[in-house]
């Protein structure tokens, strides 16, 4: 029997940090677990990313209440993955925002993704009984959308495909701070199982154009200062390219998925083996890179059974 996914054995609680990245802007981080963001407006609050369960969402709410008693009226979801969105009900927000394409992913693969991630991340889904069902947006948009919390302007933008086809970023112009979701990570592996390797670099370029002073990334510590921001963007770019290149070479000569796995490990292990969730992400990343290199543009749907079949194939 194939060994378990690395994430299935990760049952230790992570230390939470709540970092101010701009005036009234905060990053909720937890040692490589999924991050959330907090935007405090004149009269209300927007949450960025809803966590995997209401149990985890309440940890974000506790941090919010340490800095403001304003009501939470909006939850913005940078993309669809179960570990990012299924805690949304805890916030009681009137508006749940995501891109049109992210909503389409809920329709296409929402339940399958939930089942798959539930199997992969037992710790994150502790208390799953309180999840009322799939998270559906109240409002969607195609390219850009602006929300005002009083006088505070918040721009939601689809800058291109990267971590998923439906990724958005949230930019707060008055502080020039951005919440990027999993397009940018910091000392955490990029999960590329639903990604678009060929577009990811261009989307990073689009983020870099804003020359922001701080980023709340998808995973890893808050990025404060342009030096740290640019280092994280370029490190993310290197991670994505280092994953795709060796897999593409193997696919070009009609090599096997197992050969792609070995080639990616040879390139990535020396640089990224100590990153958070690296061992968990790697099999999904290799499978998706191998598919994209063979011309499969739309990522195949991960199911609990496909996860196991892929993992067994990679174990030889």
Coordinates of N, CA and C in Angstrom, one line a residue, residues 32 48 50 90 114 118 124 129 145 151 163 210 214 217 236 264 272 274 279 287 307 314:
X32 N 2.7 28.5 7.6 CA 2.5 27.8 6.3 C 1.1 27.3 6.1
X48 N -10.4 38.6 3.8 CA -9.8 38.0 2.6 C -9.5 36.5 2.9
X50 N -11.5 32.7 3.8 CA -12.4 32.3 4.8 C -12.0 31.1 5.7
X90 N -19.1 31.5 9.1 CA -18.8 32.0 10.5 C -18.8 33.5 10.5
X114 N -13.7 19.5 -2.3 CA -13.9 19.3 -0.8 C -13.6 17.9 -0.4
X118 N -10.5 17.2 2.1 CA -10.8 16.6 3.4 C -9.9 15.4 3.7
X124 N -6.8 20.5 9.3 CA -7.5 21.7 8.9 C -9.0 21.5 8.9
X129 N -18.0 19.3 10.9 CA -19.4 19.1 11.0 C -20.2 20.4 11.0
X145 N -13.4 44.8 -10.0 CA -14.5 45.3 -9.2 C -14.0 46.1 -8.1
X151 N -14.9 55.5 3.0 CA -14.0 56.2 2.0 C -12.9 55.3 1.5
X163 N -2.3 30.2 -9.8 CA -2.6 29.1 -8.9 C -3.9 28.4 -9.4
X210 N 2.6 46.9 -9.8 CA 2.0 47.8 -8.8 C 3.0 48.3 -7.8
X214 N 3.7 46.2 0.5 CA 3.5 45.0 1.4 C 2.5 44.1 0.7
X217 N 0.6 37.2 1.6 CA 0.6 36.1 0.6 C -0.4 35.0 1.0
X236 N 8.8 32.8 -5.8 CA 7.6 32.1 -6.3 C 7.8 31.7 -7.8
X264 N 11.7 16.3 -11.4 CA 11.3 17.5 -10.6 C 12.0 17.4 -9.2
X272 N 14.1 23.7 -2.3 CA 12.8 23.9 -1.6 C 12.3 22.9 -0.6
X274 N 12.8 22.3 2.3 CA 12.5 22.7 3.7 C 11.3 23.7 3.7
X279 N 6.4 18.6 0.6 CA 6.2 17.2 0.3 C 4.7 16.9 0.0
X287 N 2.1 16.1 -11.3 CA 1.0 15.6 -12.2 C 0.5 16.7 -13.1
X307 N -6.6 11.1 -6.4 CA -5.4 11.4 -5.5 C -4.6 10.1 -5.2
X314 N 3.2 7.3 -8.5 CA 4.4 8.0 -8.3 C 5.3 7.2 -7.4

